[in-house]
Amino acid sequence: MLKEIKVYRDLMGANEEWAQKTRDVLKEKNITMVNIIGSPGAGKTALLEKTHALLATDTRFAVLEGDVETTRDAERLAPLNIPVSQLLTDGACHLEAKLVHYALLDLPLNDLDMVIVENVGNLVCPAEFDIGEKAKIAVLSVTEGEDKALKYPLLFREAEAVVVSKTDLLPHIPFNLEACLAAIKQINAQTSIFTLSSLTGDGLEAWVQWLKSIR
Amino acid sequence: MLRLYHMYRGCMHEFSICQNLVDAIVNEVNAIQPLPKRLLKVHVALGHLRQIIPEYLQFAYEVLIKDTVAEGSELLVRTVPLEVKCRKCQWQGEIERQAFICKSCGSTELEMLTGMELYLENLEIEVEDAEGN
């Protein structure tokens, strides 16, 4: 005899529970956590290096560095003298909420205002996994295609802000910035967009002001 | 000192998600009394905005159901379209992933109604009838 059984099981339920635990901790400690997502080589770590000088003036922050298998990014940030932990996924393409939760608990939470998570370099998978962050931030460099937002709509739809990085290269490459911004707005008209260069520092101020404003 | 954390789950995100699916199926099936003879079909709803490739999910499913109560069952994925409601003109309908724009008035102030689904919908099982067949 055949029988059909109706069930309703959210398949992200387990991840969501860990993300909620993280949100509870962040709320209790009054900490804002952001999740930075972008392709490998988009300039996420360079952005953090340069963000530090402007952000650290009045915001105490730590960084959780996601990577597939190396500690190179965390080592790059070591000279900044802020708490930095490396989260390794051992081949996986994204961070999950449980790993972030345990790494978060080991940070000096009483001495922090903000935690910045740099996700694994990838535009697809990290967008699927809530890690308990207040805001997702997409980083897209001008050396990538201007149609990136259209190709990866979930990330750009969910991003509270989009950073278009490496603008110092614009005079040298055939990249249509207007088309890039239009594509982002077509997916998410409400998102805040910052065009900047971590190399020259151009545009960094507005980005850091925004970061402080979501506290 | 640098702290290190490892996630021992080297896989594409479809594998991660599929492991959750298989865990959910095993829990559901084991909760059915009397225990079903066989699990035949598993129905999953998948929103169009999710970047989960049904073929990868299918492949992961075949790998992960081995030696579980779900072994031999068939996975059926129902794609749920991306539907929105316009906050300006109240238009309601389906849009493409590449353009979050109201098809009626062109507004970008849209509320998402469906498109992010990811859940186990139902199970088709074979149970013993009154004669024990």
Tab-separated table of C-alpha atoms in Angstrom:
chain	number	residue	atom	x	y	z
A	1	MET	CA	0.000	0.000	0.000
A	2	LEU	CA	1.315	3.429	-0.936
A	3	LYS	CA	0.987	6.388	1.323
A	4	GLU	CA	1.971	10.023	1.089
A	5	ILE	CA	3.209	11.839	4.152
A	6	LYS	CA	3.155	15.614	4.272
A	7	VAL	CA	6.119	17.121	6.036
A	8	TYR	CA	7.552	20.571	6.182
A	9	ARG	CA	11.215	20.611	7.076
A	10	ASP	CA	13.368	23.627	6.406
A	11	LEU	CA	16.651	22.231	5.099
A	12	MET	CA	18.600	25.218	6.354
A	13	GLY	CA	17.129	24.710	9.836
A	14	ALA	CA	20.306	23.456	11.505
A	15	ASN	CA	22.426	26.283	10.084
A	16	GLU	CA	19.721	28.773	11.004
A	17	GLU	CA	19.770	27.629	14.640
A	18	TRP	CA	23.495	28.351	14.900
A	19	ALA	CA	23.031	31.683	13.154
A	20	GLN	CA	20.348	32.580	15.689
A	21	LYS	CA	22.645	31.646	18.588
A	22	THR	CA	25.236	33.970	17.101
A	23	ARG	CA	22.684	36.770	16.761
A	24	ASP	CA	21.756	36.288	20.436
A	25	VAL	CA	25.401	36.590	21.526
A	26	LEU	CA	25.965	39.653	19.325
A	27	LYS	CA	22.860	41.332	20.697
A	28	GLU	CA	23.815	40.638	24.294
A	29	LYS	CA	27.313	42.014	23.754
A	30	ASN	CA	26.115	44.871	21.533
A	31	ILE	CA	28.396	43.861	18.664
A	32	THR	CA	27.682	44.359	14.962
A	33	MET	CA	28.838	41.571	12.676
A	34	VAL	CA	29.165	41.900	8.904
A	35	ASN	CA	29.820	39.217	6.308
A	36	ILE	CA	32.066	40.224	3.399
A	37	ILE	CA	31.573	38.148	0.270
A	38	GLY	CA	33.364	38.385	-3.077
A	39	SER	CA	35.320	36.452	-5.689
A	40	PRO	CA	38.861	35.242	-5.041
A	41	GLY	CA	41.083	38.242	-5.756
A	42	ALA	CA	38.317	40.850	-5.535
A	43	GLY	CA	40.364	42.698	-2.928
A	44	LYS	CA	38.519	41.705	0.252
A	45	THR	CA	41.618	41.410	2.426
A	46	ALA	CA	43.156	44.585	0.995
A	47	LEU	CA	39.891	46.363	1.787
A	48	LEU	CA	40.130	45.200	5.413
A	49	GLU	CA	43.756	46.315	5.651
A	50	LYS	CA	42.851	49.813	4.495
A	51	THR	CA	39.553	49.960	6.377
A	52	HIS	CA	41.449	49.444	9.613
A	53	ALA	CA	43.089	52.868	9.796
A	54	LEU	CA	39.791	54.725	9.419
A	55	LEU	CA	37.589	52.350	11.394
A	56	ALA	CA	39.871	51.718	14.367
A	57	THR	CA	39.815	55.389	15.392
A	58	ASP	CA	36.566	54.874	17.279
A	59	THR	CA	35.485	51.276	16.654
A	60	ARG	CA	37.019	48.234	18.302
A	61	PHE	CA	36.822	45.393	15.821
A	62	ALA	CA	38.009	41.854	15.175
A	63	VAL	CA	38.281	39.887	11.951
A	64	LEU	CA	37.304	36.290	11.250
A	65	GLU	CA	39.107	35.239	8.079
A	66	GLY	CA	37.519	32.457	6.053
A	67	ASP	CA	39.731	30.465	3.732
A	68	VAL	CA	39.760	27.063	2.123
A	69	GLU	CA	43.155	26.005	3.378
A	70	THR	CA	45.728	28.655	4.172
A	71	THR	CA	46.391	31.163	6.951
A	72	ARG	CA	47.839	33.740	4.558
A	73	ASP	CA	45.029	36.269	4.943
A	74	ALA	CA	45.129	36.200	8.743
A	75	GLU	CA	48.902	36.609	8.609
A	76	ARG	CA	48.461	39.642	6.366
A	77	LEU	CA	46.226	41.249	8.978
A	78	ALA	CA	48.483	40.392	11.933
A	79	PRO	CA	50.377	43.737	11.830
A	80	LEU	CA	47.111	45.579	12.509
A	81	ASN	CA	47.152	44.419	16.120
A	82	ILE	CA	43.498	43.522	16.264
A	83	PRO	CA	42.058	40.099	17.148
A	84	VAL	CA	42.177	37.944	13.986
A	85	SER	CA	41.213	34.276	13.725
A	86	GLN	CA	41.479	32.058	10.688
A	87	LEU	CA	38.541	29.824	9.821
A	88	LEU	CA	39.458	26.972	7.514
A	89	THR	CA	36.834	25.084	5.545
A	90	ASP	CA	39.161	22.366	4.239
A	91	GLY	CA	37.802	22.396	0.733
A	92	ALA	CA	34.300	23.677	1.354
A	93	CYS	CA	33.243	26.707	-0.615
A	94	HIS	CA	31.571	28.719	2.156
A	95	LEU	CA	31.455	29.376	5.904
A	96	GLU	CA	28.656	27.821	7.913
A	97	ALA	CA	27.058	29.311	10.990
A	98	LYS	CA	28.356	26.745	13.483
A	99	LEU	CA	32.027	27.337	12.701
A	100	VAL	CA	31.570	31.101	12.865
A	101	HIS	CA	29.724	30.748	16.173
A	102	TYR	CA	32.558	28.903	17.903
A	103	ALA	CA	35.186	31.237	16.501
A	104	LEU	CA	33.128	34.206	17.677
A	105	LEU	CA	32.871	32.869	21.241
A	106	ASP	CA	36.660	32.784	21.518
A	107	LEU	CA	36.998	36.476	20.668
A	108	PRO	CA	37.309	39.042	23.492
A	109	LEU	CA	33.650	39.976	23.131
A	110	ASN	CA	33.578	42.475	25.999
A	111	ASP	CA	36.142	44.616	24.193
A	112	LEU	CA	34.575	44.687	20.736
A	113	ASP	CA	32.089	46.848	18.835
A	114	MET	CA	32.280	45.044	15.522
A	115	VAL	CA	33.260	41.717	13.976
A	116	ILE	CA	34.076	41.577	10.289
A	117	VAL	CA	33.895	38.156	8.683
A	118	GLU	CA	35.713	37.691	5.399
A	119	ASN	CA	34.007	34.759	3.734
A	120	VAL	CA	35.656	32.251	1.399
A	121	GLY	CA	36.298	33.780	-2.034
A	122	ASN	CA	33.143	32.763	-3.900
A	123	LEU	CA	30.014	34.536	-5.137
A	124	VAL	CA	27.666	31.557	-5.051
A	125	CYS	CA	27.761	29.412	-1.946
A	126	PRO	CA	28.424	31.953	0.840
A	127	ALA	CA	25.255	33.790	-0.173
A	128	GLU	CA	23.198	30.705	0.719
A	129	PHE	CA	24.402	30.444	4.304
A	130	ASP	CA	23.255	32.843	6.988
A	131	ILE	CA	26.004	33.127	9.619
A	132	GLY	CA	24.100	35.467	11.924
A	133	GLU	CA	25.477	38.666	10.420
A	134	LYS	CA	23.699	42.013	10.482
A	135	ALA	CA	24.642	42.752	6.899
A	136	LYS	CA	26.132	40.979	3.919
A	137	ILE	CA	28.548	43.098	1.898
A	138	ALA	CA	29.439	42.155	-1.669
A	139	VAL	CA	32.870	43.099	-3.010
A	140	LEU	CA	33.298	43.246	-6.761
A	141	SER	CA	36.482	44.454	-8.440
A	142	VAL	CA	36.615	46.301	-11.739
A	143	THR	CA	38.762	43.531	-13.187
A	144	GLU	CA	35.731	41.254	-13.063
A	145	GLY	CA	32.850	41.554	-15.513
A	146	GLU	CA	30.407	44.431	-15.224
A	147	ASP	CA	27.552	41.909	-15.361
A	148	LYS	CA	28.572	40.129	-12.134
A	149	ALA	CA	25.416	41.208	-10.305
A	150	LEU	CA	23.234	39.662	-13.001
A	151	LYS	CA	25.172	36.413	-12.889
A	152	TYR	CA	25.015	36.091	-9.104
A	153	PRO	CA	21.680	37.699	-8.244
A	154	LEU	CA	21.212	36.085	-4.847
A	155	LEU	CA	24.297	37.684	-3.313
A	156	PHE	CA	23.602	41.113	-4.772
A	157	ARG	CA	19.938	40.902	-3.802
A	158	GLU	CA	20.888	40.139	-0.198
A	159	ALA	CA	23.775	42.605	0.099
A	160	GLU	CA	23.148	45.711	2.222
A	161	ALA	CA	26.149	47.277	0.509
A	162	VAL	CA	28.235	46.629	-2.582
A	163	VAL	CA	31.874	47.708	-2.771
A	164	VAL	CA	33.243	48.134	-6.295
A	165	SER	CA	36.984	47.874	-5.707
A	166	LYS	CA	40.243	48.589	-7.575
A	167	THR	CA	38.879	51.728	-9.240
A	168	ASP	CA	42.484	52.943	-9.695
A	169	LEU	CA	42.624	50.492	-12.611
A	170	LEU	CA	39.700	52.082	-14.476
A	171	PRO	CA	41.819	54.221	-16.833
A	172	HIS	CA	43.694	51.132	-17.994
A	173	ILE	CA	40.950	48.583	-18.645
A	174	PRO	CA	37.791	48.358	-20.744
A	175	PHE	CA	35.366	48.276	-17.832
A	176	ASN	CA	32.060	50.104	-18.075
A	177	LEU	CA	31.446	51.342	-14.538
A	178	GLU	CA	28.025	52.779	-15.410
A	179	ALA	CA	26.876	49.420	-16.767
A	180	CYS	CA	28.204	47.691	-13.662
A	181	LEU	CA	26.307	50.034	-11.330
A	182	ALA	CA	23.155	49.718	-13.430
A	183	ALA	CA	23.331	45.927	-13.194
A	184	ILE	CA	23.674	46.111	-9.407
A	185	LYS	CA	20.681	48.454	-9.166
A	186	GLN	CA	18.639	46.206	-11.424
A	187	ILE	CA	19.016	43.431	-8.854
A	188	ASN	CA	18.891	45.599	-5.745
A	189	ALA	CA	17.911	49.249	-6.094
A	190	GLN	CA	18.088	49.810	-2.342
A	191	THR	CA	21.668	48.661	-1.730
A	192	SER	CA	24.393	51.198	-0.869
A	193	ILE	CA	27.165	51.245	-3.468
A	194	PHE	CA	30.754	52.375	-2.813
A	195	THR	CA	33.332	52.697	-5.560
A	196	LEU	CA	36.807	52.770	-4.097
A	197	SER	CA	40.464	51.924	-4.409
A	198	SER	CA	42.245	50.286	-1.506
A	199	LEU	CA	45.514	51.146	-3.241
A	200	THR	CA	45.045	54.922	-3.426
A	201	GLY	CA	42.507	55.253	-0.619
A	202	ASP	CA	40.078	56.947	-2.950
A	203	GLY	CA	36.483	56.455	-1.783
A	204	LEU	CA	37.407	54.636	1.429
A	205	GLU	CA	36.064	57.341	3.706
A	206	ALA	CA	32.441	56.973	2.533
A	207	TRP	CA	32.606	53.196	2.878
A	208	VAL	CA	33.935	53.336	6.435
A	209	GLN	CA	31.352	55.967	7.370
A	210	TRP	CA	28.639	53.618	6.159
A	211	LEU	CA	30.142	50.736	8.117
A	212	LYS	CA	30.078	52.883	11.262
A	213	SER	CA	26.513	53.975	10.520
A	214	ILE	CA	25.098	50.448	10.714
A	215	ARG	CA	26.399	50.031	14.276
B	1	MET	CA	48.456	33.920	18.666
B	2	LEU	CA	46.478	32.879	15.609
B	3	ARG	CA	43.500	30.643	16.247
B	4	LEU	CA	42.621	28.006	13.675
B	5	TYR	CA	39.245	26.452	13.009
B	6	HIS	CA	38.526	23.696	10.530
B	7	MET	CA	35.245	22.747	8.948
B	8	TYR	CA	35.507	19.039	8.216
B	9	ARG	CA	33.026	18.966	5.420
B	10	GLY	CA	34.931	19.395	2.209
B	11	CYS	CA	32.201	19.636	-0.394
B	12	MET	CA	30.134	21.812	-2.656
B	13	HIS	CA	27.279	23.562	-0.904
B	14	GLU	CA	24.799	21.153	-2.486
B	15	PHE	CA	26.429	18.367	-0.479
B	16	SER	CA	26.068	20.298	2.771
B	17	ILE	CA	22.433	20.984	2.038
B	18	CYS	CA	21.808	17.450	0.878
B	19	GLN	CA	23.256	16.068	4.110
B	20	ASN	CA	20.630	18.149	5.951
B	21	LEU	CA	18.002	16.685	3.640
B	22	VAL	CA	19.076	13.097	4.272
B	23	ASP	CA	19.180	13.721	8.052
B	24	ALA	CA	15.654	15.148	7.884
B	25	ILE	CA	14.396	12.173	5.867
B	26	VAL	CA	15.913	9.649	8.277
B	27	ASN	CA	14.271	11.441	11.235
B	28	GLU	CA	10.894	11.601	9.506
B	29	VAL	CA	10.910	7.985	8.366
B	30	ASN	CA	11.988	6.670	11.761
B	31	ALA	CA	9.131	8.601	13.371
B	32	ILE	CA	6.483	6.825	11.262
B	33	GLN	CA	4.687	4.022	13.127
B	34	PRO	CA	4.653	1.282	12.076
B	35	LEU	CA	7.923	1.685	10.206
B	36	PRO	CA	7.313	1.870	6.451
B	37	LYS	CA	8.451	-1.011	4.268
B	38	ARG	CA	10.141	1.302	1.836
B	39	LEU	CA	10.688	4.947	1.068
B	40	LEU	CA	9.811	5.507	-2.573
B	41	LYS	CA	9.905	9.204	-3.328
B	42	VAL	CA	11.069	12.373	-1.661
B	43	HIS	CA	9.692	15.758	-2.714
B	44	VAL	CA	11.733	18.902	-2.159
B	45	ALA	CA	10.728	22.516	-2.875
B	46	LEU	CA	13.523	24.719	-4.215
B	47	GLY	CA	13.123	28.469	-4.738
B	48	HIS	CA	14.294	29.922	-8.049
B	49	LEU	CA	16.531	32.541	-6.404
B	50	ARG	CA	18.523	29.897	-4.535
B	51	GLN	CA	21.711	29.031	-6.334
B	52	ILE	CA	21.351	25.325	-5.903
B	53	ILE	CA	21.741	23.241	-9.001
B	54	PRO	CA	19.140	20.435	-9.025
B	55	GLU	CA	21.538	18.086	-10.859
B	56	TYR	CA	24.207	18.532	-8.172
B	57	LEU	CA	21.608	18.011	-5.485
B	58	GLN	CA	20.562	14.837	-7.276
B	59	PHE	CA	24.153	13.604	-7.456
B	60	ALA	CA	24.756	14.395	-3.786
B	61	TYR	CA	21.522	12.606	-2.922
B	62	GLU	CA	22.582	9.402	-4.626
B	63	VAL	CA	25.875	9.449	-2.755
B	64	LEU	CA	24.504	10.358	0.659
B	65	ILE	CA	21.509	8.008	0.886
B	66	LYS	CA	23.729	4.935	0.729
B	67	ASP	CA	23.216	2.746	3.819
B	68	THR	CA	20.318	4.869	5.100
B	69	VAL	CA	16.555	4.257	5.118
B	70	ALA	CA	16.414	6.460	2.022
B	71	GLU	CA	18.578	4.165	-0.083
B	72	GLY	CA	16.822	3.354	-3.362
B	73	SER	CA	14.422	6.290	-3.123
B	74	GLU	CA	13.907	8.890	-5.796
B	75	LEU	CA	14.443	12.618	-5.254
B	76	LEU	CA	11.986	14.947	-6.979
B	77	VAL	CA	12.766	18.658	-6.952
B	78	ARG	CA	9.950	21.178	-7.492
B	79	THR	CA	11.219	24.599	-8.508
B	80	VAL	CA	9.253	27.447	-6.965
B	81	PRO	CA	9.186	30.565	-9.171
B	82	LEU	CA	10.404	33.956	-8.016
B	83	GLU	CA	7.232	35.887	-7.216
B	84	VAL	CA	7.041	39.421	-5.944
B	85	LYS	CA	4.505	42.042	-4.926
B	86	CYS	CA	5.068	45.683	-5.869
B	87	ARG	CA	4.874	48.079	-2.929
B	88	LYS	CA	3.990	50.948	-5.266
B	89	CYS	CA	1.215	49.573	-7.510
B	90	GLN	CA	0.427	46.269	-5.756
B	91	TRP	CA	1.163	44.271	-8.925
B	92	GLN	CA	1.870	40.668	-8.080
B	93	GLY	CA	3.582	38.143	-10.291
B	94	GLU	CA	6.621	36.273	-11.454
B	95	ILE	CA	9.894	38.004	-12.378
B	96	GLU	CA	13.254	36.833	-13.684
B	97	ARG	CA	16.259	36.627	-11.369
B	98	GLN	CA	18.098	39.252	-13.408
B	99	ALA	CA	15.613	42.108	-13.046
B	100	PHE	CA	13.989	43.014	-9.748
B	101	ILE	CA	11.693	45.490	-11.417
B	102	CYS	CA	7.889	45.647	-11.316
B	103	LYS	CA	6.493	44.466	-14.644
B	104	SER	CA	3.564	46.829	-14.308
B	105	CYS	CA	4.960	50.194	-13.096
B	106	GLY	CA	8.745	49.731	-13.220
B	107	SER	CA	9.242	50.298	-9.492
B	108	THR	CA	12.137	48.566	-7.750
B	109	GLU	CA	10.384	48.464	-4.401
B	110	LEU	CA	9.398	44.834	-4.460
B	111	GLU	CA	8.493	42.473	-1.707
B	112	MET	CA	9.555	38.889	-2.330
B	113	LEU	CA	6.725	36.400	-1.923
B	114	THR	CA	8.408	33.190	-3.060
B	115	GLY	CA	11.772	32.161	-4.470
B	116	MET	CA	13.889	31.328	-1.399
B	117	GLU	CA	12.210	27.997	-0.555
B	118	LEU	CA	14.357	25.106	0.503
B	119	TYR	CA	12.377	22.472	2.285
B	120	LEU	CA	11.339	18.856	2.373
B	121	GLU	CA	7.701	18.749	1.267
B	122	ASN	CA	6.542	15.183	1.454
B	123	LEU	CA	7.505	11.553	1.411
B	124	GLU	CA	5.902	8.700	-0.502
B	125	ILE	CA	6.225	5.458	1.377
B	126	GLU	CA	5.126	1.882	1.025
B	127	VAL	CA	3.406	0.539	4.125
B	128	GLU	CA	2.065	-2.878	5.042
B	129	ASP	CA	-1.675	-3.189	4.520
B	130	ALA	CA	-4.088	-4.869	6.963
B	131	GLU	CA	-3.168	-8.338	5.637
B	132	GLY	CA	0.468	-7.692	6.270
B	133	ASN	CA	1.386	-7.335	2.593
